[in-house]
Amino acid sequence: MNKSKRPFTKSKRSFRRRLPPIQSGDRIDYRNMSLISRFISEQGKILSIRVNRVTLKQQRLITIAIKQARILSLLPFLNNQKQFER
C-alpha cells in the first residue's frame, strides 16, 4: 500500500459559526414578543431545542414565556388559518 496518499484526510473547508439566537442582553419574558415569536412555528407550536439552538435553561425560559403570553392573549394557542381558507 502506498502510505503517501491519504484518502481520509479532513477537508480544510471553513465554516461560518452560527450566531446564538439569544444575545446576552436579551431578557426572556412574555413581554418581549419580537424574541418569543422567533421560537414559534407557523402553526403556533413551540420549536424544539435542536431547531432553536439554545441551551436547556434558555429553552425552559422560552417555553414558560410563550405559555404566559398565550394565557394573556398576546399569542394565539393555534394558528390554523389554512383550514378556514377553503
mmCIF file of C-alpha atoms in Angstrom:
data_model
loop_
_atom_site.group_PDB
_atom_site.id
_atom_site.type_symbol
_atom_site.label_atom_id
_atom_site.label_comp_id
_atom_site.label_asym_id
_atom_site.label_seq_id
_atom_site.Cartn_x
_atom_site.Cartn_y
_atom_site.Cartn_z
ATOM 1 C CA MET A 1 0.000 0.000 0.000
ATOM 2 C CA ASN A 2 1.084 3.481 -0.743
ATOM 3 C CA LYS A 3 1.066 5.489 2.514
ATOM 4 C CA SER A 4 1.900 8.814 0.886
ATOM 5 C CA LYS A 5 -1.695 9.309 -0.288
ATOM 6 C CA ARG A 6 -4.219 9.883 2.456
ATOM 7 C CA PRO A 7 -7.756 9.277 1.240
ATOM 8 C CA PHE A 8 -9.385 10.040 4.610
ATOM 9 C CA THR A 9 -7.922 13.423 5.439
ATOM 10 C CA LYS A 10 -10.142 16.099 6.843
ATOM 11 C CA SER A 11 -11.081 18.811 4.434
ATOM 12 C CA LYS A 12 -9.932 22.290 5.320
ATOM 13 C CA ARG A 13 -13.298 23.756 4.497
ATOM 14 C CA SER A 14 -14.060 26.834 6.515
ATOM 15 C CA PHE A 15 -17.460 27.155 8.071
ATOM 16 C CA ARG A 16 -19.274 30.139 9.430
ATOM 17 C CA ARG A 17 -20.223 29.891 13.051
ATOM 18 C CA ARG A 18 -23.908 30.426 13.676
ATOM 19 C CA LEU A 19 -24.757 33.341 15.872
ATOM 20 C CA PRO A 20 -26.658 32.400 19.013
ATOM 21 C CA PRO A 21 -30.343 33.309 18.697
ATOM 22 C CA ILE A 22 -30.406 34.883 22.161
ATOM 23 C CA GLN A 23 -27.839 37.546 22.924
ATOM 24 C CA SER A 24 -26.506 38.089 26.432
ATOM 25 C CA GLY A 25 -28.523 41.293 26.902
ATOM 26 C CA ASP A 26 -31.877 39.848 25.780
ATOM 27 C CA ARG A 27 -34.427 39.246 28.508
ATOM 28 C CA ILE A 28 -36.607 36.193 28.061
ATOM 29 C CA ASP A 29 -40.071 37.109 29.256
ATOM 30 C CA TYR A 30 -43.620 37.174 27.926
ATOM 31 C CA ARG A 31 -43.499 40.880 27.006
ATOM 32 C CA ASN A 32 -40.567 40.510 24.584
ATOM 33 C CA MET A 33 -42.699 39.484 21.603
ATOM 34 C CA SER A 34 -40.006 40.026 18.977
ATOM 35 C CA LEU A 35 -37.812 37.465 20.729
ATOM 36 C CA ILE A 36 -40.551 34.957 21.551
ATOM 37 C CA SER A 37 -42.042 34.911 18.057
ATOM 38 C CA ARG A 38 -38.745 33.583 16.656
ATOM 39 C CA PHE A 39 -39.219 30.322 18.568
ATOM 40 C CA ILE A 40 -42.730 29.530 17.334
ATOM 41 C CA SER A 41 -43.564 27.673 14.124
ATOM 42 C CA GLU A 42 -46.121 28.859 11.583
ATOM 43 C CA GLN A 43 -48.719 26.568 13.149
ATOM 44 C CA GLY A 44 -48.129 28.145 16.565
ATOM 45 C CA LYS A 45 -46.075 25.306 18.039
ATOM 46 C CA ILE A 46 -43.003 25.820 20.213
ATOM 47 C CA LEU A 47 -39.909 24.771 18.270
ATOM 48 C CA SER A 48 -37.588 22.149 19.752
ATOM 49 C CA ILE A 49 -34.250 22.778 21.381
ATOM 50 C CA ARG A 50 -32.398 21.306 18.371
ATOM 51 C CA VAL A 51 -34.118 23.672 15.960
ATOM 52 C CA ASN A 52 -33.686 26.690 18.230
ATOM 53 C CA ARG A 53 -30.013 26.028 19.011
ATOM 54 C CA VAL A 54 -30.357 27.302 22.575
ATOM 55 C CA THR A 55 -29.303 25.906 25.924
ATOM 56 C CA LEU A 56 -31.633 23.845 28.086
ATOM 57 C CA LYS A 57 -32.076 26.679 30.566
ATOM 58 C CA GLN A 58 -32.924 29.137 27.792
ATOM 59 C CA GLN A 59 -35.403 26.667 26.249
ATOM 60 C CA ARG A 60 -37.212 26.327 29.567
ATOM 61 C CA LEU A 61 -37.438 30.105 29.950
ATOM 62 C CA ILE A 62 -38.679 30.463 26.353
ATOM 63 C CA THR A 63 -41.352 27.809 26.913
ATOM 64 C CA ILE A 64 -42.580 29.471 30.103
ATOM 65 C CA ALA A 65 -42.643 32.893 28.417
ATOM 66 C CA ILE A 66 -44.606 31.554 25.428
ATOM 67 C CA LYS A 67 -47.151 29.871 27.688
ATOM 68 C CA GLN A 68 -47.595 33.059 29.731
ATOM 69 C CA ALA A 69 -48.052 35.104 26.564
ATOM 70 C CA ARG A 70 -50.683 32.640 25.326
ATOM 71 C CA ILE A 71 -52.623 32.863 28.593
ATOM 72 C CA LEU A 72 -52.564 36.671 28.431
ATOM 73 C CA SER A 73 -53.770 36.520 24.792
ATOM 74 C CA LEU A 74 -50.601 38.042 23.415
ATOM 75 C CA LEU A 75 -50.006 34.914 21.308
ATOM 76 C CA PRO A 76 -52.537 32.510 19.784
ATOM 77 C CA PHE A 77 -52.660 28.928 21.029
ATOM 78 C CA LEU A 78 -53.158 27.699 17.456
ATOM 79 C CA ASN A 79 -52.548 29.335 14.127
ATOM 80 C CA ASN A 80 -54.563 27.236 11.692
ATOM 81 C CA GLN A 81 -55.703 29.824 9.164
ATOM 82 C CA LYS A 82 -55.207 27.380 6.286
ATOM 83 C CA GLN A 83 -58.254 25.389 7.365
ATOM 84 C CA PHE A 84 -60.564 28.399 7.061
ATOM 85 C CA GLU A 85 -59.403 29.450 3.569
ATOM 86 C CA ARG A 86 -61.446 26.730 1.830
#
